[in-house]
């Protein structure tokens, strides 16, 4: 029989090595315990992390993102991690890729041609880059036009640290022509 503390420690061990958010079913299956027990212990871990160090919290926190749970650096400790990786050169997205990604995120499902129309430039290579990085995916092919329709992936939610696209900031309703683009 697994005690609450053993289950909590096992969850913590799994979350420490997880590269992606893990959902309740995955965690419960891995540990062969009921979902309610996993959920209760995840909440206990979150409370423990948030209340540690006289209420300041630990250097990391447990977040529910992308349909699962994962450990993240607490925002007020980002500076320490940035110091560590300052000498590394992580691959960043270009301005064109960020703009294209934003159009897809807000307007999905959307075709390559529609994105090009909105941005006013050819986006073929940028879309290939976003596809290769796993930030967007081909959702379906439009039956009328034969155009591939694109949308964002769970990886994008994870990278942004959000659960759904509903958490993105609202686009101003005053942007010219936003309802005329099809």
PDB file of N, CA, C and O in Angstrom, residues 19-21 65-68 70 72 93 101 129-137 151-165:
ATOM      1  N   UNK A  19       9.619  15.830 -19.677  1.00  0.00           N
ATOM      2  CA  UNK A  19       9.957  16.854 -20.671  1.00  0.00           C
ATOM      3  C   UNK A  19       8.727  17.580 -21.170  1.00  0.00           C
ATOM      4  O   UNK A  19       8.848  18.654 -21.769  1.00  0.00           O
ATOM      5  N   UNK A  20       7.557  16.998 -20.959  1.00  0.00           N
ATOM      6  CA  UNK A  20       6.299  17.608 -21.387  1.00  0.00           C
ATOM      7  C   UNK A  20       5.309  17.496 -20.234  1.00  0.00           C
ATOM      8  O   UNK A  20       5.484  16.667 -19.337  1.00  0.00           O
ATOM      9  N   UNK A  21       4.245  18.312 -20.258  1.00  0.00           N
ATOM     10  CA  UNK A  21       3.234  18.182 -19.213  1.00  0.00           C
ATOM     11  C   UNK A  21       2.601  16.789 -19.236  1.00  0.00           C
ATOM     12  O   UNK A  21       2.354  16.236 -20.312  1.00  0.00           O
ATOM     13  N   UNK A  65      -0.649  23.031 -17.399  1.00  0.00           N
ATOM     14  CA  UNK A  65      -0.582  23.648 -18.723  1.00  0.00           C
ATOM     15  C   UNK A  65      -0.676  22.578 -19.797  1.00  0.00           C
ATOM     16  O   UNK A  65      -0.271  21.437 -19.585  1.00  0.00           O
ATOM     17  N   UNK A  66      -1.200  22.961 -20.950  1.00  0.00           N
ATOM     18  CA  UNK A  66      -1.233  22.050 -22.080  1.00  0.00           C
ATOM     19  C   UNK A  66      -1.908  20.731 -21.773  1.00  0.00           C
ATOM     20  O   UNK A  66      -1.530  19.699 -22.322  1.00  0.00           O
ATOM     21  N   UNK A  67      -2.902  20.742 -20.882  1.00  0.00           N
ATOM     22  CA  UNK A  67      -3.628  19.523 -20.549  1.00  0.00           C
ATOM     23  C   UNK A  67      -2.937  18.616 -19.550  1.00  0.00           C
ATOM     24  O   UNK A  67      -3.339  17.474 -19.361  1.00  0.00           O
ATOM     25  N   UNK A  68      -1.880  19.090 -18.919  1.00  0.00           N
ATOM     26  CA  UNK A  68      -1.171  18.259 -17.953  1.00  0.00           C
ATOM     27  C   UNK A  68      -0.460  19.091 -16.907  1.00  0.00           C
ATOM     28  O   UNK A  68      -0.664  20.300 -16.810  1.00  0.00           O
ATOM     29  N   UNK A  70       3.322  20.108 -14.991  1.00  0.00           N
ATOM     30  CA  UNK A  70       4.761  20.165 -15.194  1.00  0.00           C
ATOM     31  C   UNK A  70       5.370  21.161 -14.213  1.00  0.00           C
ATOM     32  O   UNK A  70       4.725  22.130 -13.810  1.00  0.00           O
ATOM     33  N   UNK A  72       7.880  24.188 -13.395  1.00  0.00           N
ATOM     34  CA  UNK A  72       8.439  25.350 -14.083  1.00  0.00           C
ATOM     35  C   UNK A  72       9.213  26.204 -13.088  1.00  0.00           C
ATOM     36  O   UNK A  72       8.902  26.205 -11.895  1.00  0.00           O
ATOM     37  N   UNK A  93      12.922  32.423 -32.668  1.00  0.00           N
ATOM     38  CA  UNK A  93      12.112  32.631 -33.855  1.00  0.00           C
ATOM     39  C   UNK A  93      12.345  34.029 -34.386  1.00  0.00           C
ATOM     40  O   UNK A  93      12.487  34.989 -33.624  1.00  0.00           O
ATOM     41  N   UNK A 101       3.125  33.091 -36.637  1.00  0.00           N
ATOM     42  CA  UNK A 101       2.595  32.271 -35.555  1.00  0.00           C
ATOM     43  C   UNK A 101       1.410  32.969 -34.878  1.00  0.00           C
ATOM     44  O   UNK A 101       0.399  32.333 -34.564  1.00  0.00           O
ATOM     45  N   UNK A 129       9.168  26.313 -41.243  1.00  0.00           N
ATOM     46  CA  UNK A 129       9.939  26.417 -40.003  1.00  0.00           C
ATOM     47  C   UNK A 129       9.058  26.131 -38.792  1.00  0.00           C
ATOM     48  O   UNK A 129       9.438  25.371 -37.898  1.00  0.00           O
ATOM     49  N   UNK A 130       7.876  26.728 -38.752  1.00  0.00           N
ATOM     50  CA  UNK A 130       6.967  26.528 -37.619  1.00  0.00           C
ATOM     51  C   UNK A 130       6.490  25.080 -37.545  1.00  0.00           C
ATOM     52  O   UNK A 130       6.354  24.520 -36.450  1.00  0.00           O
ATOM     53  N   UNK A 131       6.268  24.460 -38.711  1.00  0.00           N
ATOM     54  CA  UNK A 131       5.893  23.044 -38.747  1.00  0.00           C
ATOM     55  C   UNK A 131       7.034  22.177 -38.216  1.00  0.00           C
ATOM     56  O   UNK A 131       6.808  21.271 -37.403  1.00  0.00           O
ATOM     57  N   UNK A 132       8.252  22.466 -38.649  1.00  0.00           N
ATOM     58  CA  UNK A 132       9.404  21.650 -38.237  1.00  0.00           C
ATOM     59  C   UNK A 132       9.678  21.772 -36.741  1.00  0.00           C
ATOM     60  O   UNK A 132      10.186  20.838 -36.124  1.00  0.00           O
ATOM     61  N   UNK A 133       9.350  22.906 -36.153  1.00  0.00           N
ATOM     62  CA  UNK A 133       9.547  23.092 -34.712  1.00  0.00           C
ATOM     63  C   UNK A 133       8.382  22.572 -33.889  1.00  0.00           C
ATOM     64  O   UNK A 133       8.407  22.615 -32.658  1.00  0.00           O
ATOM     65  N   UNK A 134       7.331  22.121 -34.577  1.00  0.00           N
ATOM     66  CA  UNK A 134       6.189  21.539 -33.884  1.00  0.00           C
ATOM     67  C   UNK A 134       5.260  22.549 -33.247  1.00  0.00           C
ATOM     68  O   UNK A 134       4.442  22.186 -32.397  1.00  0.00           O
ATOM     69  N   UNK A 135       5.351  23.815 -33.645  1.00  0.00           N
ATOM     70  CA  UNK A 135       4.505  24.855 -33.065  1.00  0.00           C
ATOM     71  C   UNK A 135       3.152  24.952 -33.765  1.00  0.00           C
ATOM     72  O   UNK A 135       2.182  25.437 -33.184  1.00  0.00           O
ATOM     73  N   UNK A 136       3.090  24.530 -35.031  1.00  0.00           N
ATOM     74  CA  UNK A 136       1.833  24.484 -35.779  1.00  0.00           C
ATOM     75  C   UNK A 136       1.717  23.112 -36.428  1.00  0.00           C
ATOM     76  O   UNK A 136       2.705  22.380 -36.535  1.00  0.00           O
ATOM     77  N   UNK A 137       0.507  22.792 -36.869  1.00  0.00           N
ATOM     78  CA  UNK A 137       0.266  21.520 -37.541  1.00  0.00           C
ATOM     79  C   UNK A 137      -0.786  21.715 -38.621  1.00  0.00           C
ATOM     80  O   UNK A 137      -1.576  22.670 -38.555  1.00  0.00           O
ATOM     81  N   UNK A 151      -3.164  25.100 -37.761  1.00  0.00           N
ATOM     82  CA  UNK A 151      -3.510  25.525 -36.416  1.00  0.00           C
ATOM     83  C   UNK A 151      -2.316  25.286 -35.509  1.00  0.00           C
ATOM     84  O   UNK A 151      -1.309  24.696 -35.921  1.00  0.00           O
ATOM     85  N   UNK A 152      -2.435  25.728 -34.294  1.00  0.00           N
ATOM     86  CA  UNK A 152      -1.333  25.602 -33.338  1.00  0.00           C
ATOM     87  C   UNK A 152      -1.375  24.241 -32.647  1.00  0.00           C
ATOM     88  O   UNK A 152      -2.377  23.536 -32.703  1.00  0.00           O
ATOM     89  N   UNK A 153      -0.289  23.892 -31.971  1.00  0.00           N
ATOM     90  CA  UNK A 153      -0.163  22.599 -31.303  1.00  0.00           C
ATOM     91  C   UNK A 153      -0.145  22.766 -29.784  1.00  0.00           C
ATOM     92  O   UNK A 153      -0.031  23.888 -29.266  1.00  0.00           O
ATOM     93  N   UNK A 154      -0.196  21.634 -29.103  1.00  0.00           N
ATOM     94  CA  UNK A 154      -0.076  21.623 -27.646  1.00  0.00           C
ATOM     95  C   UNK A 154       1.299  22.151 -27.216  1.00  0.00           C
ATOM     96  O   UNK A 154       1.431  22.754 -26.163  1.00  0.00           O
ATOM     97  N   UNK A 155       2.310  21.916 -28.053  1.00  0.00           N
ATOM     98  CA  UNK A 155       3.655  22.396 -27.730  1.00  0.00           C
ATOM     99  C   UNK A 155       3.664  23.916 -27.594  1.00  0.00           C
ATOM    100  O   UNK A 155       4.310  24.465 -26.702  1.00  0.00           O
ATOM    101  N   UNK A 156       2.929  24.611 -28.457  1.00  0.00           N
ATOM    102  CA  UNK A 156       2.869  26.071 -28.351  1.00  0.00           C
ATOM    103  C   UNK A 156       2.268  26.475 -27.008  1.00  0.00           C
ATOM    104  O   UNK A 156       2.782  27.383 -26.347  1.00  0.00           O
ATOM    105  N   UNK A 157       1.191  25.799 -26.609  1.00  0.00           N
ATOM    106  CA  UNK A 157       0.583  26.104 -25.302  1.00  0.00           C
ATOM    107  C   UNK A 157       1.595  25.909 -24.188  1.00  0.00           C
ATOM    108  O   UNK A 157       1.710  26.732 -23.278  1.00  0.00           O
ATOM    109  N   UNK A 158       2.346  24.814 -24.292  1.00  0.00           N
ATOM    110  CA  UNK A 158       3.358  24.523 -23.279  1.00  0.00           C
ATOM    111  C   UNK A 158       4.433  25.602 -23.241  1.00  0.00           C
ATOM    112  O   UNK A 158       4.819  26.087 -22.178  1.00  0.00           O
ATOM    113  N   UNK A 159       4.918  25.999 -24.423  1.00  0.00           N
ATOM    114  CA  UNK A 159       5.966  27.021 -24.507  1.00  0.00           C
ATOM    115  C   UNK A 159       5.468  28.348 -23.943  1.00  0.00           C
ATOM    116  O   UNK A 159       6.205  29.061 -23.260  1.00  0.00           O
ATOM    117  N   UNK A 160       4.201  28.670 -24.213  1.00  0.00           N
ATOM    118  CA  UNK A 160       3.630  29.923 -23.709  1.00  0.00           C
ATOM    119  C   UNK A 160       3.203  29.820 -22.252  1.00  0.00           C
ATOM    120  O   UNK A 160       2.927  30.825 -21.612  1.00  0.00           O
ATOM    121  N   UNK A 161       3.128  28.590 -21.723  1.00  0.00           N
ATOM    122  CA  UNK A 161       2.723  28.402 -20.331  1.00  0.00           C
ATOM    123  C   UNK A 161       1.249  28.650 -20.093  1.00  0.00           C
ATOM    124  O   UNK A 161       0.868  29.168 -19.051  1.00  0.00           O
ATOM    125  N   UNK A 162       0.411  28.288 -21.074  1.00  0.00           N
ATOM    126  CA  UNK A 162      -1.030  28.480 -20.952  1.00  0.00           C
ATOM    127  C   UNK A 162      -1.749  27.159 -21.205  1.00  0.00           C
ATOM    128  O   UNK A 162      -1.184  26.225 -21.764  1.00  0.00           O
ATOM    129  N   UNK A 163      -3.017  27.097 -20.791  1.00  0.00           N
ATOM    130  CA  UNK A 163      -3.816  25.891 -20.988  1.00  0.00           C
ATOM    131  C   UNK A 163      -4.569  25.872 -22.302  1.00  0.00           C
ATOM    132  O   UNK A 163      -4.855  24.822 -22.845  1.00  0.00           O
ATOM    133  N   UNK A 164      -4.960  27.048 -22.778  1.00  0.00           N
ATOM    134  CA  UNK A 164      -5.707  27.121 -24.028  1.00  0.00           C
ATOM    135  C   UNK A 164      -5.464  28.469 -24.689  1.00  0.00           C
ATOM    136  O   UNK A 164      -5.009  29.424 -24.058  1.00  0.00           O
ATOM    137  N   UNK A 165      -5.823  28.537 -25.966  1.00  0.00           N
ATOM    138  CA  UNK A 165      -5.649  29.793 -26.700  1.00  0.00           C
ATOM    139  C   UNK A 165      -6.568  30.885 -26.179  1.00  0.00           C
ATOM    140  O   UNK A 165      -6.338  32.069 -26.434  1.00  0.00           O
TER     141      UNK A 165
END
